[in-house]
Amino acid sequence: MLSAQVGSLHDRLLCSREETDDMNTKNAHERIDPELAEALKAVPMTEAGVFDVSDLAGTRAGVRAFAEAIAAGTPDEPSVSVEEVDVVRPDGSTLPVRLLRPTEAAGPLPVLLWFHGGGQVLGYAAQDDPALKPLVLEVGCVVASVDYRLAPEAPAPAAAEDGLLAYRWLRGQAAALGIDEGRVALAGQSGGGGIAAATALMIRDQGEPAPLFQALSYPMLDDRNTTASSHEVTDIGIWDRATNILAWNLVLGDRAGADEVPPYCAPARATDLTGLPPTFVAAAELDVFRDEDLSYAARLQAGGVPVELHLYPGAYHAFDLFAPGAAVSAAYVHAWYGYLRRRFSARQP
């Protein structure tokens, strides 16, 4: 059944951009889920939307201030411990990895290697603490949140290289960390979802032991911006076409959209998706990334990878973060947590 569903979605992506634009562009706002539309009214917008990546320094500062305000207003969770460790890169610099652990769970525990969102140009690991602590308790796992390098200071594939380093470190230190080296998985949202996917490709190609699975939430996968949804979503304000193009130009420089972009920089460029771990993909209907996410899921499934795919109608990018109380957000969290629990209940052979 999944094969037929994914295949059908893949076929739908082949309709012409003109037909899709004609059907969708004029009524994109009308198609937003009512709860999400109400939440959107309260989101502060610049002329460039929520994230003005043309003012990178200012937007980074704004993201940090907003995340710190949320953290300050969130009751502490004493059942989750937080520790930050520095992993040494080959050049001697350090990669911070933030470890969130359930204090009362007996080990060795499964671990989710987590990559925060931000279009690969914004954000930092600690911003997700308020959202990850409930996950730690509900799923019963350790979360290792990677403070990977951002573009343009560190262009792709620097972030995926950080992901590979963190993955190797977790497995190598499993006994000391109280984790199960056979139950290490990758996950991320938005730009972080793209980095998780790129890290999975690096792990496979380097011949490392495979992750247990990868969980990709509305991931940023394709620098080319040629899909129907990349033309359709232009004025919702969360992460529209213009913002995405600017972000990819920061991530790749003048390589963005060129013929020879490595898959470690943009995973949709990978021609071979065989041998990757079981994959969860969550996509939003009114998201620039919708079609590249659906296509990636279809291609994974065609390559023999077990795929669980969810498409959320009426949802814009990062809907669960902007409207956590909405029913569609609750449905997403239920599906995501359920997938994590089921997959973590199995161990690598």
Tab-separated table of C-alpha atoms in Angstrom:
chain	number	residue	atom	x	y	z
A	1	MET	CA	0.000	0.000	0.000
A	2	LEU	CA	2.795	2.412	0.877
A	3	SER	CA	4.469	1.694	-2.455
A	4	ALA	CA	1.289	2.610	-4.321
A	5	GLN	CA	0.787	5.768	-2.250
A	6	VAL	CA	4.358	6.975	-2.732
A	7	GLY	CA	4.253	6.093	-6.414
A	8	SER	CA	1.038	8.066	-6.823
A	9	LEU	CA	2.587	11.081	-5.114
A	10	HIS	CA	5.603	10.802	-7.381
A	11	ASP	CA	3.359	10.740	-10.465
A	12	ARG	CA	1.571	13.858	-9.282
A	13	LEU	CA	4.880	15.711	-9.120
A	14	LEU	CA	5.251	15.243	-12.854
A	15	CYS	CA	2.374	17.589	-13.740
A	16	SER	CA	3.507	20.793	-15.389
A	17	ARG	CA	4.572	23.782	-13.296
A	18	GLU	CA	2.106	25.967	-15.229
A	19	GLU	CA	-0.830	23.713	-14.340
A	20	THR	CA	0.172	23.575	-10.684
A	21	ASP	CA	0.720	27.337	-10.484
A	22	ASP	CA	-2.689	27.955	-12.040
A	23	MET	CA	-4.379	25.627	-9.529
A	24	ASN	CA	-2.566	26.694	-6.386
A	25	THR	CA	-0.919	30.107	-6.407
A	26	LYS	CA	-4.081	32.197	-6.199
A	27	ASN	CA	-5.587	30.307	-3.270
A	28	ALA	CA	-2.575	29.237	-1.198
A	29	HIS	CA	-3.622	31.462	1.705
A	30	GLU	CA	-7.203	30.218	1.469
A	31	ARG	CA	-5.963	26.642	1.816
A	32	ILE	CA	-4.124	27.202	5.108
A	33	ASP	CA	-5.566	25.178	7.973
A	34	PRO	CA	-7.771	27.561	10.058
A	35	GLU	CA	-5.820	27.022	13.278
A	36	LEU	CA	-2.544	27.598	11.470
A	37	ALA	CA	-3.952	30.699	9.766
A	38	GLU	CA	-4.932	32.136	13.141
A	39	ALA	CA	-1.448	31.465	14.536
A	40	LEU	CA	0.123	33.103	11.489
A	41	LYS	CA	-1.616	36.394	12.308
A	42	ALA	CA	0.448	36.669	15.503
A	43	VAL	CA	3.818	35.985	13.836
A	44	PRO	CA	5.932	39.166	13.445
A	45	MET	CA	6.921	39.669	9.813
A	46	THR	CA	9.506	41.767	8.032
A	47	GLU	CA	9.085	42.672	4.366
A	48	ALA	CA	11.094	39.506	3.666
A	49	GLY	CA	8.962	37.353	5.976
A	50	VAL	CA	9.862	35.943	9.373
A	51	PHE	CA	13.486	35.246	8.442
A	52	ASP	CA	15.292	38.017	6.577
A	53	VAL	CA	18.430	36.176	5.526
A	54	SER	CA	19.637	39.243	3.643
A	55	ASP	CA	20.299	40.649	7.143
A	56	LEU	CA	21.933	37.524	8.479
A	57	ALA	CA	23.523	39.029	11.599
A	58	GLY	CA	20.322	40.757	12.650
A	59	THR	CA	18.163	37.708	11.976
A	60	ARG	CA	20.534	35.408	13.865
A	61	ALA	CA	20.371	37.736	16.840
A	62	GLY	CA	16.589	37.820	16.606
A	63	VAL	CA	16.344	34.015	16.440
A	64	ARG	CA	18.569	33.679	19.494
A	65	ALA	CA	16.619	36.278	21.477
A	66	PHE	CA	13.317	34.602	20.580
A	67	ALA	CA	14.610	31.134	21.495
A	68	GLU	CA	16.020	32.396	24.785
A	69	ALA	CA	12.689	34.031	25.634
A	70	ILE	CA	10.854	30.756	24.981
A	71	ALA	CA	13.355	28.859	27.127
A	72	ALA	CA	13.015	31.388	29.950
A	73	GLY	CA	9.248	31.010	29.888
A	74	THR	CA	9.304	27.203	29.833
A	75	PRO	CA	9.189	25.421	33.218
A	76	ASP	CA	12.349	23.475	33.924
A	77	GLU	CA	12.183	19.720	33.436
A	78	PRO	CA	14.249	18.125	36.225
A	79	SER	CA	13.761	14.658	34.727
A	80	VAL	CA	16.041	15.610	31.801
A	81	SER	CA	19.716	16.385	32.303
A	82	VAL	CA	21.614	18.583	29.861
A	83	GLU	CA	25.337	18.402	29.227
A	84	GLU	CA	27.413	19.982	26.462
A	85	VAL	CA	30.585	18.277	25.302
A	86	ASP	CA	33.178	19.324	22.734
A	87	VAL	CA	34.167	16.868	20.035
A	88	VAL	CA	37.546	17.619	18.439
A	89	ARG	CA	37.667	17.981	14.683
A	90	PRO	CA	40.725	16.845	12.670
A	91	ASP	CA	41.919	20.476	12.430
A	92	GLY	CA	41.855	20.862	16.220
A	93	SER	CA	38.707	23.001	16.401
A	94	THR	CA	35.791	21.725	18.448
A	95	LEU	CA	32.214	20.721	17.639
A	96	PRO	CA	29.777	21.268	20.531
A	97	VAL	CA	27.262	18.443	21.017
A	98	ARG	CA	24.439	18.936	23.493
A	99	LEU	CA	23.351	15.754	25.301
A	100	LEU	CA	19.816	15.588	26.706
A	101	ARG	CA	19.171	12.493	28.814
A	102	PRO	CA	16.262	11.122	30.863
A	103	THR	CA	17.646	10.984	34.401
A	104	GLU	CA	15.533	8.045	35.560
A	105	ALA	CA	15.830	5.719	32.541
A	106	ALA	CA	18.145	2.718	32.707
A	107	GLY	CA	20.739	2.369	29.974
A	108	PRO	CA	22.093	1.665	27.552
A	109	LEU	CA	19.658	4.030	25.828
A	110	PRO	CA	18.966	4.682	22.157
A	111	VAL	CA	20.174	8.047	20.883
A	112	LEU	CA	18.801	10.505	18.357
A	113	LEU	CA	21.488	12.596	16.653
A	114	TRP	CA	19.613	15.858	16.120
A	115	PHE	CA	20.181	18.748	13.668
A	116	HIS	CA	18.338	22.004	14.391
A	117	GLY	CA	16.459	24.016	11.781
A	118	GLY	CA	17.381	27.391	10.338
A	119	GLY	CA	18.005	26.910	6.627
A	120	GLN	CA	21.609	25.911	7.404
A	121	VAL	CA	22.380	29.609	7.997
A	122	LEU	CA	20.482	30.327	11.249
A	123	GLY	CA	20.013	28.821	14.687
A	124	TYR	CA	21.990	26.930	17.297
A	125	ALA	CA	21.665	23.641	19.153
A	126	ALA	CA	20.237	24.907	22.453
A	127	GLN	CA	17.288	26.576	20.723
A	128	ASP	CA	15.495	23.224	20.575
A	129	ASP	CA	15.834	22.268	24.262
A	130	PRO	CA	12.185	23.110	25.113
A	131	ALA	CA	10.905	20.898	22.282
A	132	LEU	CA	13.430	18.097	22.731
A	133	LYS	CA	13.012	17.581	26.473
A	134	PRO	CA	9.438	16.247	26.101
A	135	LEU	CA	10.672	13.983	23.297
A	136	VAL	CA	13.412	12.607	25.548
A	137	LEU	CA	10.831	11.673	28.173
A	138	GLU	CA	8.100	10.441	25.836
A	139	VAL	CA	10.390	8.298	23.688
A	140	GLY	CA	12.891	7.280	26.379
A	141	CYS	CA	16.044	8.160	24.473
A	142	VAL	CA	19.090	10.394	24.607
A	143	VAL	CA	19.166	13.311	22.177
A	144	ALA	CA	22.552	14.507	20.940
A	145	SER	CA	21.977	17.931	19.392
A	146	VAL	CA	24.766	19.016	17.068
A	147	ASP	CA	25.875	22.665	17.043
A	148	TYR	CA	27.066	22.281	13.466
A	149	ARG	CA	28.821	24.990	11.482
A	150	LEU	CA	26.619	27.429	9.590
A	151	ALA	CA	26.949	28.905	6.122
A	152	PRO	CA	28.221	31.144	4.650
A	153	GLU	CA	31.128	31.094	7.116
A	154	ALA	CA	31.361	27.324	6.597
A	155	PRO	CA	29.824	26.409	3.219
A	156	ALA	CA	28.372	22.965	2.560
A	157	PRO	CA	29.313	20.205	3.139
A	158	ALA	CA	30.844	21.454	6.426
A	159	ALA	CA	27.625	20.815	8.378
A	160	ALA	CA	27.343	17.226	7.113
A	161	GLU	CA	31.005	16.654	7.959
A	162	ASP	CA	30.157	17.756	11.497
A	163	GLY	CA	27.285	15.276	11.449
A	164	LEU	CA	29.575	12.432	10.417
A	165	LEU	CA	32.081	13.380	13.135
A	166	ALA	CA	29.344	13.447	15.799
A	167	TYR	CA	27.992	10.085	14.619
A	168	ARG	CA	31.399	8.447	14.801
A	169	TRP	CA	32.021	9.985	18.212
A	170	LEU	CA	28.708	8.747	19.631
A	171	ARG	CA	29.329	5.195	18.488
A	172	GLY	CA	32.942	5.261	19.658
A	173	GLN	CA	31.989	6.573	23.109
A	174	ALA	CA	28.818	4.519	23.474
A	175	ALA	CA	29.860	2.637	26.613
A	176	ALA	CA	31.070	5.765	28.407
A	177	LEU	CA	27.935	7.677	27.386
A	178	GLY	CA	25.551	4.915	28.412
A	179	ILE	CA	24.043	4.592	24.945
A	180	ASP	CA	23.408	1.635	22.665
A	181	GLU	CA	25.704	1.886	19.649
A	182	GLY	CA	23.270	-0.270	17.667
A	183	ARG	CA	20.445	2.219	18.181
A	184	VAL	CA	21.845	5.514	16.922
A	185	ALA	CA	19.515	7.399	14.556
A	186	LEU	CA	19.576	10.702	12.679
A	187	ALA	CA	16.887	13.384	12.705
A	188	GLY	CA	16.374	17.035	11.894
A	189	GLN	CA	13.918	19.735	10.884
A	190	SER	CA	14.036	21.973	7.820
A	191	GLY	CA	17.675	22.836	7.086
A	192	GLY	CA	18.657	20.362	9.789
A	193	GLY	CA	16.624	17.676	8.049
A	194	GLY	CA	18.719	18.265	4.947
A	195	ILE	CA	21.893	17.941	6.991
A	196	ALA	CA	20.627	14.699	8.545
A	197	ALA	CA	19.970	13.335	5.035
A	198	ALA	CA	23.407	14.432	3.831
A	199	THR	CA	25.020	12.856	6.900
A	200	ALA	CA	23.245	9.571	6.150
A	201	LEU	CA	24.700	9.637	2.629
A	202	MET	CA	28.192	10.312	4.008
A	203	ILE	CA	27.858	7.481	6.532
A	204	ARG	CA	26.836	5.058	3.786
A	205	ASP	CA	29.574	6.135	1.396
A	206	GLN	CA	32.272	6.017	4.084
A	207	GLY	CA	31.308	2.432	4.903
A	208	GLU	CA	30.334	3.264	8.484
A	209	PRO	CA	27.782	1.123	10.361
A	210	ALA	CA	24.352	2.299	9.262
A	211	PRO	CA	22.126	4.420	11.512
A	212	LEU	CA	19.039	2.680	12.801
A	213	PHE	CA	16.870	5.152	10.834
A	214	GLN	CA	16.617	8.771	9.725
A	215	ALA	CA	13.675	11.051	10.552
A	216	LEU	CA	13.351	14.052	8.245
A	217	SER	CA	10.801	16.736	9.066
A	218	TYR	CA	10.040	19.043	6.108
A	219	PRO	CA	13.722	18.789	5.087
A	220	MET	CA	15.658	21.236	2.877
A	221	LEU	CA	17.056	18.950	0.167
A	222	ASP	CA	17.288	20.613	-3.254
A	223	ASP	CA	19.181	23.774	-4.219
A	224	ARG	CA	17.665	23.998	-7.707
A	225	ASN	CA	14.282	25.502	-6.777
A	226	THR	CA	12.582	24.078	-9.859
A	227	THR	CA	9.696	22.112	-8.324
A	228	ALA	CA	6.076	23.205	-8.525
A	229	SER	CA	5.896	23.942	-4.794
A	230	SER	CA	9.060	26.046	-4.947
A	231	HIS	CA	7.208	28.341	-7.368
A	232	GLU	CA	3.874	28.090	-5.577
A	233	VAL	CA	4.895	29.251	-2.092
A	234	THR	CA	5.895	32.889	-2.468
A	235	ASP	CA	4.109	35.012	0.123
A	236	ILE	CA	3.145	33.014	3.228
A	237	GLY	CA	6.112	34.542	5.040
A	238	ILE	CA	7.587	31.581	6.905
A	239	TRP	CA	10.166	30.324	4.393
A	240	ASP	CA	9.102	31.440	0.932
A	241	ARG	CA	10.790	30.998	-2.432
A	242	ALA	CA	12.878	34.183	-2.253
A	243	THR	CA	14.149	33.311	1.231
A	244	ASN	CA	15.039	29.787	0.145
A	245	ILE	CA	16.971	30.991	-2.903
A	246	LEU	CA	18.950	33.448	-0.785
A	247	ALA	CA	19.702	30.757	1.788
A	248	TRP	CA	20.957	28.289	-0.827
A	249	ASN	CA	23.177	31.007	-2.272
A	250	LEU	CA	24.700	31.401	1.188
A	251	VAL	CA	25.093	27.643	1.613
A	252	LEU	CA	26.619	26.994	-1.821
A	253	GLY	CA	27.749	30.338	-3.203
A	254	ASP	CA	27.876	30.420	-6.987
A	255	ARG	CA	27.496	26.617	-7.028
A	256	ALA	CA	23.771	26.926	-6.222
A	257	GLY	CA	21.732	25.495	-9.077
A	258	ALA	CA	24.817	24.491	-11.072
A	259	ASP	CA	25.126	21.067	-12.672
A	260	GLU	CA	27.740	19.532	-10.403
A	261	VAL	CA	26.572	19.931	-6.803
A	262	PRO	CA	27.565	17.005	-4.540
A	263	PRO	CA	24.771	15.190	-2.696
A	264	TYR	CA	26.524	15.930	0.613
A	265	CYS	CA	25.624	19.586	-0.089
A	266	ALA	CA	22.100	18.982	-1.446
A	267	PRO	CA	20.826	15.429	-0.870
A	268	ALA	CA	18.270	15.607	-3.688
A	269	ARG	CA	21.265	15.562	-6.049
A	270	ALA	CA	22.080	11.972	-5.054
A	271	THR	CA	21.472	9.576	-7.939
A	272	ASP	CA	21.742	6.448	-5.769
A	273	LEU	CA	19.588	6.216	-2.634
A	274	THR	CA	20.003	2.502	-2.085
A	275	GLY	CA	21.462	1.257	1.176
A	276	LEU	CA	20.127	4.156	3.256
A	277	PRO	CA	18.398	3.480	6.583
A	278	PRO	CA	14.613	3.315	7.069
A	279	THR	CA	13.246	6.821	6.724
A	280	PHE	CA	10.447	8.940	8.158
A	281	VAL	CA	9.489	11.964	6.048
A	282	ALA	CA	7.015	14.639	7.132
A	283	ALA	CA	6.018	17.197	4.504
A	284	ALA	CA	3.689	20.201	4.594
A	285	GLU	CA	1.274	20.953	1.747
A	286	LEU	CA	1.986	24.697	1.615
A	287	ASP	CA	5.762	24.478	1.925
A	288	VAL	CA	8.460	25.358	-0.605
A	289	PHE	CA	10.018	21.981	0.240
A	290	ARG	CA	6.860	19.902	-0.332
A	291	ASP	CA	7.653	18.453	-3.742
A	292	GLU	CA	11.349	17.828	-3.141
A	293	ASP	CA	10.384	15.998	0.058
A	294	LEU	CA	7.742	13.865	-1.663
A	295	SER	CA	10.122	13.102	-4.507
A	296	TYR	CA	12.907	12.096	-2.109
A	297	ALA	CA	10.547	9.788	-0.251
A	298	ALA	CA	9.407	8.206	-3.511
A	299	ARG	CA	12.980	7.710	-4.715
A	300	LEU	CA	14.027	6.192	-1.381
A	301	GLN	CA	11.142	3.742	-1.561
A	302	ALA	CA	12.004	2.891	-5.164
A	303	GLY	CA	15.558	2.164	-3.985
A	304	GLY	CA	14.348	-0.417	-1.491
A	305	VAL	CA	14.406	1.806	1.604
A	306	PRO	CA	11.446	1.408	4.004
A	307	VAL	CA	9.676	4.781	4.062
A	308	GLU	CA	6.957	6.227	6.274
A	309	LEU	CA	5.609	9.353	4.589
A	310	HIS	CA	3.197	11.937	6.018
A	311	LEU	CA	1.817	14.916	4.097
A	312	TYR	CA	-0.032	17.467	6.247
A	313	PRO	CA	-2.814	19.335	4.413
A	314	GLY	CA	-3.170	23.058	4.934
A	315	ALA	CA	0.189	23.236	6.696
A	316	TYR	CA	2.934	25.742	5.999
A	317	HIS	CA	6.635	25.313	6.753
A	318	ALA	CA	7.469	24.576	10.410
A	319	PHE	CA	3.769	24.603	11.278
A	320	ASP	CA	4.331	22.634	14.486
A	321	LEU	CA	6.706	25.297	15.803
A	322	PHE	CA	4.494	28.279	14.979
A	323	ALA	CA	1.234	26.610	16.046
A	324	PRO	CA	2.094	23.824	18.499
A	325	GLY	CA	-1.476	23.704	19.837
A	326	ALA	CA	-3.099	23.076	16.442
A	327	ALA	CA	-4.683	19.710	15.730
A	328	VAL	CA	-2.499	19.167	12.659
A	329	SER	CA	0.609	19.816	14.784
A	330	ALA	CA	-0.566	17.299	17.365
A	331	ALA	CA	-1.103	14.755	14.571
A	332	TYR	CA	2.443	15.311	13.344
A	333	VAL	CA	3.973	14.925	16.824
A	334	HIS	CA	1.923	11.771	17.444
A	335	ALA	CA	3.132	10.214	14.175
A	336	TRP	CA	6.750	11.292	14.754
A	337	TYR	CA	6.963	10.039	18.335
A	338	GLY	CA	5.242	6.822	17.315
A	339	TYR	CA	7.804	6.224	14.598
A	340	LEU	CA	10.692	6.863	16.999
A	341	ARG	CA	9.306	4.448	19.569
A	342	ARG	CA	8.709	1.673	17.046
A	343	ARG	CA	12.102	2.002	15.396
A	344	PHE	CA	14.012	2.302	18.665
A	345	SER	CA	12.364	-0.913	19.839
A	346	ALA	CA	14.445	-2.734	17.211
A	347	ARG	CA	18.230	-3.076	17.335
A	348	GLN	CA	20.703	-3.265	14.493
A	349	PRO	CA	21.699	-6.885	13.778
